[in-house]
Structure formats: structure tokens, C-alpha cells
């Protein structure tokens, strides 16, 4: 029997990569793969060298491992060198770059490599004092007057992943064309041995953490603080920061889920460390039932997102991101916060109505805080994926810590009146109509099927969904005066309903975002309940029709 060995050029590529890899572990991993491939054994060597991990507006994110298509010290070193070249070429030579890191595998190592490359390139590297939340890094960029910031994190990705998030000096994530300009400079980086390396930079003192804590705690005004709270950081880095902010703001210490209290890069109690995922909040809700808590709050592992669960007639219910966004907007508008209220196009249309009723401007953006954070005069911004910007003056990114504090403040005020967060949501529905949202996501094995699906919808758009006429079709790829081009379709349906279809930016999926609006009758309680039942039926009908129109009956 003939043994098929890996192509010679692939073997040589891998050997050359291993020769300049400074990491003993990934070098040994790659050498073992090369030896196995040379013997004709099946390996993933081809996938590791199928291309390079793409640098985009979210920076880098991928599975840890050896090779250009993985997250490792070679890839991170090249990314740091490319970023340094970009900063130098855009007039920031000699400036400061602040570097943060979470508790994932190798985050501290990647942060140190970045610092050494930055100092070697003539920049001042400022390294955060320990594992800390992503919003604290975003805060530090402007607080310290830096030219850029780097956060080593993969947010709520699986444990085998890590990432590299880049901010510029205004504290916002990068947007085009900066991403491609940095990517071009990364591609131009020569051999690692030729890159000058400096020292590991200066560790920023704990005072930057204290300034952030005081700034966030200061968002809460005077008011009730009686609230029994359950909290989980989901094995991430938010725990200490959240506890200190709550204490400074006058709240009692929360009941913390013990099994998830401390940072653990393996996230052993959850299959996926995202509070939106089924099962991720089970331990927190069980603790809430045991302690008879008023509220459950959670952060994702880098604490830039905030999840909320409330008691209802059937136990505990996770609030959707759009519901939390409406609650935070209600709270800030009631306090007189002026400025532009913004959310992504895939989030609920409710925010625009709330802002208009309060005489405040509203703006829609493309998906992602790289766009929301750049809205001029931003007062509050959110996206449905549990991301909220409650203090854009200091953090121009989503911040799960400040959002958590303001949700607690609102819940405590409601409790003092014998009410809960669901009562406030009912009030909002009575004023603006019940806005109910849902999602349909379909995963594809073949990436080529995704553009084919989008093209099929462009060529033959549905005329009705869930019994509601499609009144308008917008191809978001064409762009508009208000939105840059993006791959997506927006269907405006009768009675205020809408559907947006877009490829996922991070997974091999097509995502569909559904919204229906149902007027609420005069009956104080039954009106909202009836509207909610009506909305659920409409969403189910739209979802069924959309699945058939977009993906076929087999999906």
C-alpha cells in the first residue's frame, strides 16, 4: 500500500516556521506534526498553513496553536510589529501604547511580546498591572493619553481560543481603512530575528484601576441600595472589579457563584463561556433560587458584556439584550442624560422611539462597537449581543461593569416601590408598543454556501413572511447616506415588523434578526400579556417562513 505524505513545500513551510518560533511548546507541537505528516499520517498541518489568521476590525482571534492560521507568539509578534509600523507611519512615533490581558492561556505571554516589540520600535509600552476587564483597558487609553491600546482576549470564545484587540488613541476599536492598513504592514514584516526587541515596558500602577472604579461607581446617583444580588464572572476577570464597584456605590456584597468565581482559562463549568448560551447561567439561577435573590447579573470572561436574569412565574428568565438596552436607556433618559442614543441595525427599533419621545437624537450603526463608539455626541449605545456603553465620555466601548451597576441601581429603585424590572418593561411596552425580538441562525459546513444563500435572497426576495407583507427590501451592501456598505439584507414588513439577514462576522453562520411590534391594549395587566403572546406567535410564523425562503425546508 502506498503511503501518501504531505507535500514537500508544506513540510518546508512548517519547518521554516518552527525554526523562528520562540515558543518551545508550539515549536515542539509543530515539529511533531511535521514528523507525523512526513510518515504519511493524517494531521491538520495543511489547515494550519492554509493562510494567515486574518487581521480585521476586531484584530485577531483564533485557536491557539502553531502555524500562521493559529494564535501564537509568532503571529502576535508580527501583529505587534505591523501595528507599530502603522502608528509610526501615521504620526505617532514615540507615543505610548497601553497593553492589557485577560486570564486566557498565553494572554500574559502575548502581552509581554507586544510590549517588547513596541519598546523595540521606539514606543513607550505601558502594561496593565494584572488580568483585568477589557473596558478598563479602553478606559486607560484615553486616561493615560496613549496613541493606541492592545487587549489580549478572546472575550467569550471557547477555551482553546485567544485574540488580539486593537484600539486607537480615541479609545475606540479600529474601523476601515485602519484594519487593512495595519494588515498590510503585518504582511510586510520580515524575519522575526530582524525585529528589534526592547524591554517589557513599564507596569502601570494600581491607581489606573482605582480611577476606573471611582469613575464607574460615580455613575450611580443617590437612591435605594436594598438589593439581594447573585453574580457570576463565568470564570473570567470581572469578579474583583465588580465587587469593588458595587461596594463603592453602596451595595451589599453579591452572592457569587463559587464554582465560577475565580479566573480559569479552561472554563470548566460551562460548555461555552458566553452568558447567552444555554446552560451558562444555570449555576447562577440555582443560587438565586436558593438565596431568594432579587436579581441575577453576569459578565462574560473579559467583562465587556453584561447579562441579566429576573424572577418570573416560572422561575428565572434571562432578559434579552434588547430588553436590557431598553431598561438602561429608560434609566438614563429619566435621569436627564442628553445626547445621541445609538444601537446597531440588528438591535430593536424601540430605542429610537424612546429617544424621540424624550426629545433626544437617535442613530443606527452597523453591527459592532467599533461603529457605535464613534457616534458623535453619544449618550448611550448598545447592541443586542449584551453589549452596552453607558459612559462614553470615559469608555468608548461596551462595558459590562458599568452596565451591571446601572441595572442594579434601577432594580433597587424599583424594589423600593414594590416593583421589578419586568414591571418597567411593561411600562415601556404600554407607551411604545411591545417590541419583541428573536434570532434564527443557520450554520454552514461549506463557507461557499453562505454567499450563495445571500445571492439567492437578493435574486428572489420573499414577498411575505409570517403573513405580513414585505413592504420594502434594502440591500445593505449598497450602503446609504447613513450606513457604510455591509453584506446584509433588511426587510421591512407590515405593522412595524422587520427582518435583517447577514453573514456572521465570526462564525460560519447566516444570522437572521427578527422584530415584531404589537400595540398594547388598555387592560393594565392583560394588555401586555396578550401582546406578548401575540408577538411570540408572529415571531414563530416569520421564523418558519424565513427558514424556508432563505435556507430551504431541510434546515
JSON list of C-alpha atoms in Angstrom, two decimals, residues 123-340:
[
{"chain": "A", "resi": 123, "resn": "UNK", "atom": "CA", "xyz": [7.29, 53.35, 21.66]},
{"chain": "A", "resi": 124, "resn": "UNK", "atom": "CA", "xyz": [6.56, 53.52, 25.38]},
{"chain": "A", "resi": 125, "resn": "UNK", "atom": "CA", "xyz": [4.86, 50.28, 26.41]},
{"chain": "A", "resi": 126, "resn": "UNK", "atom": "CA", "xyz": [2.52, 50.57, 29.41]},
{"chain": "A", "resi": 127, "resn": "UNK", "atom": "CA", "xyz": [1.38, 47.18, 30.69]},
{"chain": "A", "resi": 128, "resn": "UNK", "atom": "CA", "xyz": [-1.70, 46.80, 32.87]},
{"chain": "A", "resi": 129, "resn": "UNK", "atom": "CA", "xyz": [-0.81, 45.56, 36.37]},
{"chain": "A", "resi": 130, "resn": "UNK", "atom": "CA", "xyz": [-2.70, 42.24, 36.23]},
{"chain": "A", "resi": 131, "resn": "UNK", "atom": "CA", "xyz": [-5.51, 40.40, 34.47]},
{"chain": "A", "resi": 132, "resn": "UNK", "atom": "CA", "xyz": [-8.31, 42.96, 34.16]},
{"chain": "A", "resi": 133, "resn": "UNK", "atom": "CA", "xyz": [-11.54, 43.59, 32.20]},
{"chain": "A", "resi": 134, "resn": "UNK", "atom": "CA", "xyz": [-11.39, 44.82, 28.62]},
{"chain": "A", "resi": 135, "resn": "UNK", "atom": "CA", "xyz": [-13.32, 48.06, 29.40]},
{"chain": "A", "resi": 136, "resn": "UNK", "atom": "CA", "xyz": [-10.60, 49.01, 31.89]},
{"chain": "A", "resi": 137, "resn": "UNK", "atom": "CA", "xyz": [-8.06, 48.87, 29.05]},
{"chain": "A", "resi": 138, "resn": "UNK", "atom": "CA", "xyz": [-10.35, 51.04, 26.89]},
{"chain": "A", "resi": 139, "resn": "UNK", "atom": "CA", "xyz": [-10.59, 53.49, 29.81]},
{"chain": "A", "resi": 140, "resn": "UNK", "atom": "CA", "xyz": [-6.80, 53.56, 30.27]},
{"chain": "A", "resi": 141, "resn": "UNK", "atom": "CA", "xyz": [-6.12, 54.54, 26.63]},
{"chain": "A", "resi": 142, "resn": "UNK", "atom": "CA", "xyz": [-7.69, 57.97, 26.99]},
{"chain": "A", "resi": 143, "resn": "UNK", "atom": "CA", "xyz": [-6.92, 58.38, 30.68]},
{"chain": "A", "resi": 144, "resn": "UNK", "atom": "CA", "xyz": [-3.20, 57.88, 30.01]},
{"chain": "A", "resi": 145, "resn": "UNK", "atom": "CA", "xyz": [-3.15, 59.78, 26.69]},
{"chain": "A", "resi": 146, "resn": "UNK", "atom": "CA", "xyz": [-1.97, 56.81, 24.63]},
{"chain": "A", "resi": 147, "resn": "UNK", "atom": "CA", "xyz": [-1.61, 56.54, 20.88]},
{"chain": "A", "resi": 148, "resn": "UNK", "atom": "CA", "xyz": [-3.16, 53.06, 20.92]},
{"chain": "A", "resi": 149, "resn": "UNK", "atom": "CA", "xyz": [-4.15, 50.16, 23.11]},
{"chain": "A", "resi": 150, "resn": "UNK", "atom": "CA", "xyz": [-4.00, 46.39, 22.77]},
{"chain": "A", "resi": 151, "resn": "UNK", "atom": "CA", "xyz": [-6.15, 43.95, 24.71]},
{"chain": "A", "resi": 152, "resn": "UNK", "atom": "CA", "xyz": [-5.19, 40.27, 24.61]},
{"chain": "A", "resi": 153, "resn": "UNK", "atom": "CA", "xyz": [-8.53, 38.49, 24.92]},
{"chain": "A", "resi": 154, "resn": "UNK", "atom": "CA", "xyz": [-10.92, 36.24, 23.04]},
{"chain": "A", "resi": 155, "resn": "UNK", "atom": "CA", "xyz": [-13.89, 37.53, 25.03]},
{"chain": "A", "resi": 156, "resn": "UNK", "atom": "CA", "xyz": [-16.46, 34.72, 25.28]},
{"chain": "A", "resi": 157, "resn": "UNK", "atom": "CA", "xyz": [-14.91, 32.34, 22.74]},
{"chain": "A", "resi": 158, "resn": "UNK", "atom": "CA", "xyz": [-14.17, 28.69, 23.68]},
{"chain": "A", "resi": 159, "resn": "UNK", "atom": "CA", "xyz": [-11.16, 27.98, 25.94]},
{"chain": "A", "resi": 160, "resn": "UNK", "atom": "CA", "xyz": [-8.90, 26.89, 23.09]},
{"chain": "A", "resi": 161, "resn": "UNK", "atom": "CA", "xyz": [-9.04, 30.39, 21.55]},
{"chain": "A", "resi": 162, "resn": "UNK", "atom": "CA", "xyz": [-7.29, 33.66, 22.17]},
{"chain": "A", "resi": 163, "resn": "UNK", "atom": "CA", "xyz": [-7.36, 37.05, 20.47]},
{"chain": "A", "resi": 164, "resn": "UNK", "atom": "CA", "xyz": [-5.75, 40.44, 19.98]},
{"chain": "A", "resi": 165, "resn": "UNK", "atom": "CA", "xyz": [-7.97, 43.52, 20.05]},
{"chain": "A", "resi": 166, "resn": "UNK", "atom": "CA", "xyz": [-6.64, 46.89, 18.88]},
{"chain": "A", "resi": 167, "resn": "UNK", "atom": "CA", "xyz": [-7.85, 50.37, 19.82]},
{"chain": "A", "resi": 168, "resn": "UNK", "atom": "CA", "xyz": [-6.58, 53.71, 18.57]},
{"chain": "A", "resi": 169, "resn": "UNK", "atom": "CA", "xyz": [-5.95, 56.80, 20.68]},
{"chain": "A", "resi": 170, "resn": "UNK", "atom": "CA", "xyz": [-9.58, 57.92, 20.86]},
{"chain": "A", "resi": 171, "resn": "UNK", "atom": "CA", "xyz": [-10.35, 54.74, 22.80]},
{"chain": "A", "resi": 172, "resn": "UNK", "atom": "CA", "xyz": [-12.47, 53.24, 20.01]},
{"chain": "A", "resi": 173, "resn": "UNK", "atom": "CA", "xyz": [-11.89, 49.97, 18.19]},
{"chain": "A", "resi": 174, "resn": "UNK", "atom": "CA", "xyz": [-10.39, 50.27, 14.72]},
{"chain": "A", "resi": 175, "resn": "UNK", "atom": "CA", "xyz": [-12.59, 50.65, 11.63]},
{"chain": "A", "resi": 176, "resn": "UNK", "atom": "CA", "xyz": [-11.74, 50.55, 7.91]},
{"chain": "A", "resi": 177, "resn": "UNK", "atom": "CA", "xyz": [-9.40, 51.52, 6.40]},
{"chain": "A", "resi": 178, "resn": "UNK", "atom": "CA", "xyz": [-7.16, 51.27, 9.51]},
{"chain": "A", "resi": 179, "resn": "UNK", "atom": "CA", "xyz": [-7.65, 47.49, 9.68]},
{"chain": "A", "resi": 180, "resn": "UNK", "atom": "CA", "xyz": [-6.41, 46.85, 6.14]},
{"chain": "A", "resi": 181, "resn": "UNK", "atom": "CA", "xyz": [-3.59, 49.37, 6.55]},
{"chain": "A", "resi": 182, "resn": "UNK", "atom": "CA", "xyz": [-2.38, 47.56, 9.66]},
{"chain": "A", "resi": 183, "resn": "UNK", "atom": "CA", "xyz": [-2.84, 44.19, 7.92]},
{"chain": "A", "resi": 184, "resn": "UNK", "atom": "CA", "xyz": [-0.67, 45.38, 5.02]},
{"chain": "A", "resi": 185, "resn": "UNK", "atom": "CA", "xyz": [2.11, 46.30, 7.43]},
{"chain": "A", "resi": 186, "resn": "UNK", "atom": "CA", "xyz": [1.81, 42.95, 9.21]},
{"chain": "A", "resi": 187, "resn": "UNK", "atom": "CA", "xyz": [2.21, 41.20, 5.85]},
{"chain": "A", "resi": 188, "resn": "UNK", "atom": "CA", "xyz": [5.35, 43.26, 5.21]},
{"chain": "A", "resi": 189, "resn": "UNK", "atom": "CA", "xyz": [7.08, 42.19, 8.43]},
{"chain": "A", "resi": 190, "resn": "UNK", "atom": "CA", "xyz": [10.28, 40.30, 7.67]},
{"chain": "A", "resi": 191, "resn": "UNK", "atom": "CA", "xyz": [12.02, 37.56, 9.68]},
{"chain": "A", "resi": 192, "resn": "UNK", "atom": "CA", "xyz": [11.39, 37.73, 13.42]},
{"chain": "A", "resi": 193, "resn": "UNK", "atom": "CA", "xyz": [15.12, 37.68, 14.08]},
{"chain": "A", "resi": 194, "resn": "UNK", "atom": "CA", "xyz": [15.40, 41.07, 12.38]},
{"chain": "A", "resi": 195, "resn": "UNK", "atom": "CA", "xyz": [12.83, 42.75, 14.61]},
{"chain": "A", "resi": 196, "resn": "UNK", "atom": "CA", "xyz": [14.35, 44.86, 17.37]},
{"chain": "A", "resi": 197, "resn": "UNK", "atom": "CA", "xyz": [13.08, 43.89, 20.82]},
{"chain": "A", "resi": 198, "resn": "UNK", "atom": "CA", "xyz": [13.23, 46.20, 23.78]},
{"chain": "A", "resi": 199, "resn": "UNK", "atom": "CA", "xyz": [12.37, 45.67, 27.42]},
{"chain": "A", "resi": 200, "resn": "UNK", "atom": "CA", "xyz": [8.97, 44.57, 28.72]},
{"chain": "A", "resi": 201, "resn": "UNK", "atom": "CA", "xyz": [7.77, 48.15, 29.24]},
{"chain": "A", "resi": 202, "resn": "UNK", "atom": "CA", "xyz": [6.50, 49.80, 32.40]},
{"chain": "A", "resi": 203, "resn": "UNK", "atom": "CA", "xyz": [3.82, 48.23, 34.54]},
{"chain": "A", "resi": 204, "resn": "UNK", "atom": "CA", "xyz": [1.04, 50.73, 35.18]},
{"chain": "A", "resi": 205, "resn": "UNK", "atom": "CA", "xyz": [0.30, 51.27, 38.85]},
{"chain": "A", "resi": 206, "resn": "UNK", "atom": "CA", "xyz": [-2.92, 50.19, 40.54]},
{"chain": "A", "resi": 207, "resn": "UNK", "atom": "CA", "xyz": [-4.03, 53.83, 40.54]},
{"chain": "A", "resi": 208, "resn": "UNK", "atom": "CA", "xyz": [-5.38, 53.38, 37.00]},
{"chain": "A", "resi": 209, "resn": "UNK", "atom": "CA", "xyz": [-7.66, 50.66, 38.35]},
{"chain": "A", "resi": 210, "resn": "UNK", "atom": "CA", "xyz": [-8.75, 52.88, 41.23]},
{"chain": "A", "resi": 211, "resn": "UNK", "atom": "CA", "xyz": [-9.57, 55.72, 38.84]},
{"chain": "A", "resi": 212, "resn": "UNK", "atom": "CA", "xyz": [-11.72, 53.41, 36.76]},
{"chain": "A", "resi": 213, "resn": "UNK", "atom": "CA", "xyz": [-13.51, 52.02, 39.82]},
{"chain": "A", "resi": 214, "resn": "UNK", "atom": "CA", "xyz": [-14.28, 55.53, 41.10]},
{"chain": "A", "resi": 215, "resn": "UNK", "atom": "CA", "xyz": [-15.45, 56.67, 37.67]},
{"chain": "A", "resi": 216, "resn": "UNK", "atom": "CA", "xyz": [-17.83, 53.75, 37.26]},
{"chain": "A", "resi": 217, "resn": "UNK", "atom": "CA", "xyz": [-19.14, 53.93, 40.84]},
{"chain": "A", "resi": 218, "resn": "UNK", "atom": "CA", "xyz": [-19.78, 57.62, 40.30]},
{"chain": "A", "resi": 219, "resn": "UNK", "atom": "CA", "xyz": [-22.35, 56.80, 37.60]},
{"chain": "A", "resi": 220, "resn": "UNK", "atom": "CA", "xyz": [-24.79, 55.70, 40.30]},
{"chain": "A", "resi": 221, "resn": "UNK", "atom": "CA", "xyz": [-26.71, 58.52, 41.93]},
{"chain": "A", "resi": 222, "resn": "UNK", "atom": "CA", "xyz": [-28.21, 58.67, 45.40]},
{"chain": "A", "resi": 223, "resn": "UNK", "atom": "CA", "xyz": [-31.06, 56.25, 45.96]},
{"chain": "A", "resi": 224, "resn": "UNK", "atom": "CA", "xyz": [-32.11, 52.88, 47.38]},
{"chain": "A", "resi": 225, "resn": "UNK", "atom": "CA", "xyz": [-29.46, 50.18, 47.71]},
{"chain": "A", "resi": 226, "resn": "UNK", "atom": "CA", "xyz": [-31.51, 47.32, 49.15]},
{"chain": "A", "resi": 227, "resn": "UNK", "atom": "CA", "xyz": [-30.97, 44.54, 46.63]},
{"chain": "A", "resi": 228, "resn": "UNK", "atom": "CA", "xyz": [-30.18, 40.85, 47.03]},
{"chain": "A", "resi": 229, "resn": "UNK", "atom": "CA", "xyz": [-27.93, 40.02, 44.14]},
{"chain": "A", "resi": 230, "resn": "UNK", "atom": "CA", "xyz": [-26.38, 36.90, 42.60]},
{"chain": "A", "resi": 231, "resn": "UNK", "atom": "CA", "xyz": [-23.34, 37.42, 40.39]},
{"chain": "A", "resi": 232, "resn": "UNK", "atom": "CA", "xyz": [-21.08, 35.26, 38.26]},
{"chain": "A", "resi": 233, "resn": "UNK", "atom": "CA", "xyz": [-17.98, 36.32, 36.30]},
{"chain": "A", "resi": 234, "resn": "UNK", "atom": "CA", "xyz": [-18.13, 32.99, 34.38]},
{"chain": "A", "resi": 235, "resn": "UNK", "atom": "CA", "xyz": [-14.52, 32.07, 35.27]},
{"chain": "A", "resi": 236, "resn": "UNK", "atom": "CA", "xyz": [-13.39, 35.43, 33.90]},
{"chain": "A", "resi": 237, "resn": "UNK", "atom": "CA", "xyz": [-11.64, 38.54, 35.16]},
{"chain": "A", "resi": 238, "resn": "UNK", "atom": "CA", "xyz": [-14.63, 40.66, 36.20]},
{"chain": "A", "resi": 239, "resn": "UNK", "atom": "CA", "xyz": [-15.15, 39.36, 39.73]},
{"chain": "A", "resi": 240, "resn": "UNK", "atom": "CA", "xyz": [-12.90, 41.61, 41.80]},
{"chain": "A", "resi": 241, "resn": "UNK", "atom": "CA", "xyz": [-13.69, 44.71, 39.76]},
{"chain": "A", "resi": 242, "resn": "UNK", "atom": "CA", "xyz": [-17.46, 44.21, 40.04]},
{"chain": "A", "resi": 243, "resn": "UNK", "atom": "CA", "xyz": [-17.28, 43.54, 43.79]},
{"chain": "A", "resi": 244, "resn": "UNK", "atom": "CA", "xyz": [-15.28, 46.74, 44.34]},
{"chain": "A", "resi": 245, "resn": "UNK", "atom": "CA", "xyz": [-17.59, 48.87, 42.18]},
{"chain": "A", "resi": 246, "resn": "UNK", "atom": "CA", "xyz": [-20.71, 47.60, 43.95]},
{"chain": "A", "resi": 247, "resn": "UNK", "atom": "CA", "xyz": [-19.15, 48.21, 47.36]},
{"chain": "A", "resi": 248, "resn": "UNK", "atom": "CA", "xyz": [-18.02, 51.73, 46.41]},
{"chain": "A", "resi": 249, "resn": "UNK", "atom": "CA", "xyz": [-21.52, 52.51, 45.11]},
{"chain": "A", "resi": 250, "resn": "UNK", "atom": "CA", "xyz": [-23.07, 51.39, 48.41]},
{"chain": "A", "resi": 251, "resn": "UNK", "atom": "CA", "xyz": [-24.49, 47.97, 47.55]},
{"chain": "A", "resi": 252, "resn": "UNK", "atom": "CA", "xyz": [-24.12, 44.89, 49.75]},
{"chain": "A", "resi": 253, "resn": "UNK", "atom": "CA", "xyz": [-21.74, 42.22, 48.52]},
{"chain": "A", "resi": 254, "resn": "UNK", "atom": "CA", "xyz": [-23.42, 39.92, 45.99]},
{"chain": "A", "resi": 255, "resn": "UNK", "atom": "CA", "xyz": [-23.79, 36.17, 46.35]},
{"chain": "A", "resi": 256, "resn": "UNK", "atom": "CA", "xyz": [-21.10, 34.96, 43.94]},
{"chain": "A", "resi": 257, "resn": "UNK", "atom": "CA", "xyz": [-21.29, 31.58, 42.21]},
{"chain": "A", "resi": 258, "resn": "UNK", "atom": "CA", "xyz": [-18.42, 29.85, 43.96]},
{"chain": "A", "resi": 259, "resn": "UNK", "atom": "CA", "xyz": [-17.63, 27.39, 41.16]},
{"chain": "A", "resi": 260, "resn": "UNK", "atom": "CA", "xyz": [-17.17, 30.27, 38.69]},
{"chain": "A", "resi": 261, "resn": "UNK", "atom": "CA", "xyz": [-15.71, 32.94, 40.97]},
{"chain": "A", "resi": 262, "resn": "UNK", "atom": "CA", "xyz": [-12.03, 32.79, 40.05]},
{"chain": "A", "resi": 263, "resn": "UNK", "atom": "CA", "xyz": [-10.40, 33.16, 36.62]},
{"chain": "A", "resi": 264, "resn": "UNK", "atom": "CA", "xyz": [-9.89, 29.80, 34.93]},
{"chain": "A", "resi": 265, "resn": "UNK", "atom": "CA", "xyz": [-8.86, 29.65, 31.26]},
{"chain": "A", "resi": 266, "resn": "UNK", "atom": "CA", "xyz": [-10.47, 26.22, 30.87]},
{"chain": "A", "resi": 267, "resn": "UNK", "atom": "CA", "xyz": [-13.97, 27.41, 31.90]},
{"chain": "A", "resi": 268, "resn": "UNK", "atom": "CA", "xyz": [-14.70, 24.01, 33.46]},
{"chain": "A", "resi": 269, "resn": "UNK", "atom": "CA", "xyz": [-18.37, 24.50, 34.43]},
{"chain": "A", "resi": 270, "resn": "UNK", "atom": "CA", "xyz": [-19.68, 25.68, 31.05]},
{"chain": "A", "resi": 271, "resn": "UNK", "atom": "CA", "xyz": [-19.53, 24.24, 27.57]},
{"chain": "A", "resi": 272, "resn": "UNK", "atom": "CA", "xyz": [-19.22, 27.75, 26.14]},
{"chain": "A", "resi": 273, "resn": "UNK", "atom": "CA", "xyz": [-18.32, 30.78, 28.32]},
{"chain": "A", "resi": 274, "resn": "UNK", "atom": "CA", "xyz": [-21.00, 33.06, 26.92]},
{"chain": "A", "resi": 275, "resn": "UNK", "atom": "CA", "xyz": [-23.89, 34.03, 29.21]},
{"chain": "A", "resi": 276, "resn": "UNK", "atom": "CA", "xyz": [-26.23, 33.89, 26.20]},
{"chain": "A", "resi": 277, "resn": "UNK", "atom": "CA", "xyz": [-25.52, 30.19, 25.67]},
{"chain": "A", "resi": 278, "resn": "UNK", "atom": "CA", "xyz": [-27.95, 27.62, 27.12]},
{"chain": "A", "resi": 279, "resn": "UNK", "atom": "CA", "xyz": [-26.72, 26.33, 30.48]},
{"chain": "A", "resi": 280, "resn": "UNK", "atom": "CA", "xyz": [-24.14, 29.04, 31.11]},
{"chain": "A", "resi": 281, "resn": "UNK", "atom": "CA", "xyz": [-26.31, 30.76, 33.72]},
{"chain": "A", "resi": 282, "resn": "UNK", "atom": "CA", "xyz": [-27.74, 27.62, 35.35]},
{"chain": "A", "resi": 283, "resn": "UNK", "atom": "CA", "xyz": [-25.49, 27.75, 38.43]},
{"chain": "A", "resi": 284, "resn": "UNK", "atom": "CA", "xyz": [-26.27, 31.42, 38.97]},
{"chain": "A", "resi": 285, "resn": "UNK", "atom": "CA", "xyz": [-30.01, 30.86, 38.70]},
{"chain": "A", "resi": 286, "resn": "UNK", "atom": "CA", "xyz": [-29.84, 27.90, 41.07]},
{"chain": "A", "resi": 287, "resn": "UNK", "atom": "CA", "xyz": [-28.01, 30.06, 43.61]},
{"chain": "A", "resi": 288, "resn": "UNK", "atom": "CA", "xyz": [-30.61, 32.80, 43.13]},
{"chain": "A", "resi": 289, "resn": "UNK", "atom": "CA", "xyz": [-33.42, 30.36, 43.86]},
{"chain": "A", "resi": 290, "resn": "UNK", "atom": "CA", "xyz": [-31.57, 29.12, 46.94]},
{"chain": "A", "resi": 291, "resn": "UNK", "atom": "CA", "xyz": [-30.88, 32.63, 48.30]},
{"chain": "A", "resi": 292, "resn": "UNK", "atom": "CA", "xyz": [-34.21, 34.14, 47.15]},
{"chain": "A", "resi": 293, "resn": "UNK", "atom": "CA", "xyz": [-32.30, 36.85, 45.33]},
{"chain": "A", "resi": 294, "resn": "UNK", "atom": "CA", "xyz": [-33.92, 39.81, 43.63]},
{"chain": "A", "resi": 295, "resn": "UNK", "atom": "CA", "xyz": [-31.69, 39.75, 40.56]},
{"chain": "A", "resi": 296, "resn": "UNK", "atom": "CA", "xyz": [-29.02, 37.74, 38.74]},
{"chain": "A", "resi": 297, "resn": "UNK", "atom": "CA", "xyz": [-26.24, 39.51, 36.85]},
{"chain": "A", "resi": 298, "resn": "UNK", "atom": "CA", "xyz": [-23.28, 38.09, 34.97]},
{"chain": "A", "resi": 299, "resn": "UNK", "atom": "CA", "xyz": [-20.32, 39.14, 32.87]},
{"chain": "A", "resi": 300, "resn": "UNK", "atom": "CA", "xyz": [-18.64, 37.28, 30.05]},
{"chain": "A", "resi": 301, "resn": "UNK", "atom": "CA", "xyz": [-14.99, 36.31, 30.71]},
{"chain": "A", "resi": 302, "resn": "UNK", "atom": "CA", "xyz": [-13.46, 39.71, 29.80]},
{"chain": "A", "resi": 303, "resn": "UNK", "atom": "CA", "xyz": [-16.37, 41.61, 31.43]},
{"chain": "A", "resi": 304, "resn": "UNK", "atom": "CA", "xyz": [-17.30, 43.76, 28.46]},
{"chain": "A", "resi": 305, "resn": "UNK", "atom": "CA", "xyz": [-20.78, 42.22, 28.31]},
{"chain": "A", "resi": 306, "resn": "UNK", "atom": "CA", "xyz": [-23.50, 42.06, 30.95]},
{"chain": "A", "resi": 307, "resn": "UNK", "atom": "CA", "xyz": [-26.31, 39.51, 31.26]},
{"chain": "A", "resi": 308, "resn": "UNK", "atom": "CA", "xyz": [-29.37, 39.91, 33.49]},
{"chain": "A", "resi": 309, "resn": "UNK", "atom": "CA", "xyz": [-31.94, 37.40, 34.74]},
{"chain": "A", "resi": 310, "resn": "UNK", "atom": "CA", "xyz": [-35.13, 38.18, 36.63]},
{"chain": "A", "resi": 311, "resn": "UNK", "atom": "CA", "xyz": [-37.64, 36.10, 38.59]},
{"chain": "A", "resi": 312, "resn": "UNK", "atom": "CA", "xyz": [-40.94, 35.32, 36.93]},
{"chain": "A", "resi": 313, "resn": "UNK", "atom": "CA", "xyz": [-43.87, 32.98, 37.46]},
{"chain": "A", "resi": 314, "resn": "UNK", "atom": "CA", "xyz": [-41.89, 30.01, 36.16]},
{"chain": "A", "resi": 315, "resn": "UNK", "atom": "CA", "xyz": [-38.59, 30.57, 37.98]},
{"chain": "A", "resi": 316, "resn": "UNK", "atom": "CA", "xyz": [-35.89, 32.73, 36.42]},
{"chain": "A", "resi": 317, "resn": "UNK", "atom": "CA", "xyz": [-35.84, 34.30, 32.98]},
{"chain": "A", "resi": 318, "resn": "UNK", "atom": "CA", "xyz": [-32.87, 35.70, 31.08]},
{"chain": "A", "resi": 319, "resn": "UNK", "atom": "CA", "xyz": [-33.60, 39.13, 29.69]},
{"chain": "A", "resi": 320, "resn": "UNK", "atom": "CA", "xyz": [-32.76, 39.60, 26.04]},
{"chain": "A", "resi": 321, "resn": "UNK", "atom": "CA", "xyz": [-30.08, 42.13, 25.16]},
{"chain": "A", "resi": 322, "resn": "UNK", "atom": "CA", "xyz": [-32.72, 44.40, 23.65]},
{"chain": "A", "resi": 323, "resn": "UNK", "atom": "CA", "xyz": [-34.67, 44.34, 26.93]},
{"chain": "A", "resi": 324, "resn": "UNK", "atom": "CA", "xyz": [-31.62, 45.31, 28.98]},
{"chain": "A", "resi": 325, "resn": "UNK", "atom": "CA", "xyz": [-30.81, 48.01, 26.41]},
{"chain": "A", "resi": 326, "resn": "UNK", "atom": "CA", "xyz": [-34.31, 49.44, 26.80]},
{"chain": "A", "resi": 327, "resn": "UNK", "atom": "CA", "xyz": [-34.05, 49.37, 30.61]},
{"chain": "A", "resi": 328, "resn": "UNK", "atom": "CA", "xyz": [-30.71, 51.19, 30.60]},
{"chain": "A", "resi": 329, "resn": "UNK", "atom": "CA", "xyz": [-31.98, 53.77, 28.11]},
{"chain": "A", "resi": 330, "resn": "UNK", "atom": "CA", "xyz": [-35.10, 54.30, 30.23]},
{"chain": "A", "resi": 331, "resn": "UNK", "atom": "CA", "xyz": [-32.92, 54.81, 33.31]},
{"chain": "A", "resi": 332, "resn": "UNK", "atom": "CA", "xyz": [-30.57, 57.28, 31.64]},
{"chain": "A", "resi": 333, "resn": "UNK", "atom": "CA", "xyz": [-33.35, 59.23, 29.91]},
{"chain": "A", "resi": 334, "resn": "UNK", "atom": "CA", "xyz": [-35.22, 59.51, 33.21]},
{"chain": "A", "resi": 335, "resn": "UNK", "atom": "CA", "xyz": [-32.07, 60.96, 34.76]},
{"chain": "A", "resi": 336, "resn": "UNK", "atom": "CA", "xyz": [-31.86, 63.57, 32.01]},
{"chain": "A", "resi": 337, "resn": "UNK", "atom": "CA", "xyz": [-28.92, 62.16, 30.04]},
{"chain": "A", "resi": 338, "resn": "UNK", "atom": "CA", "xyz": [-28.80, 64.15, 26.81]},
{"chain": "A", "resi": 339, "resn": "UNK", "atom": "CA", "xyz": [-27.10, 63.30, 23.55]},
{"chain": "A", "resi": 340, "resn": "UNK", "atom": "CA", "xyz": [-27.42, 60.69, 20.84]}
]
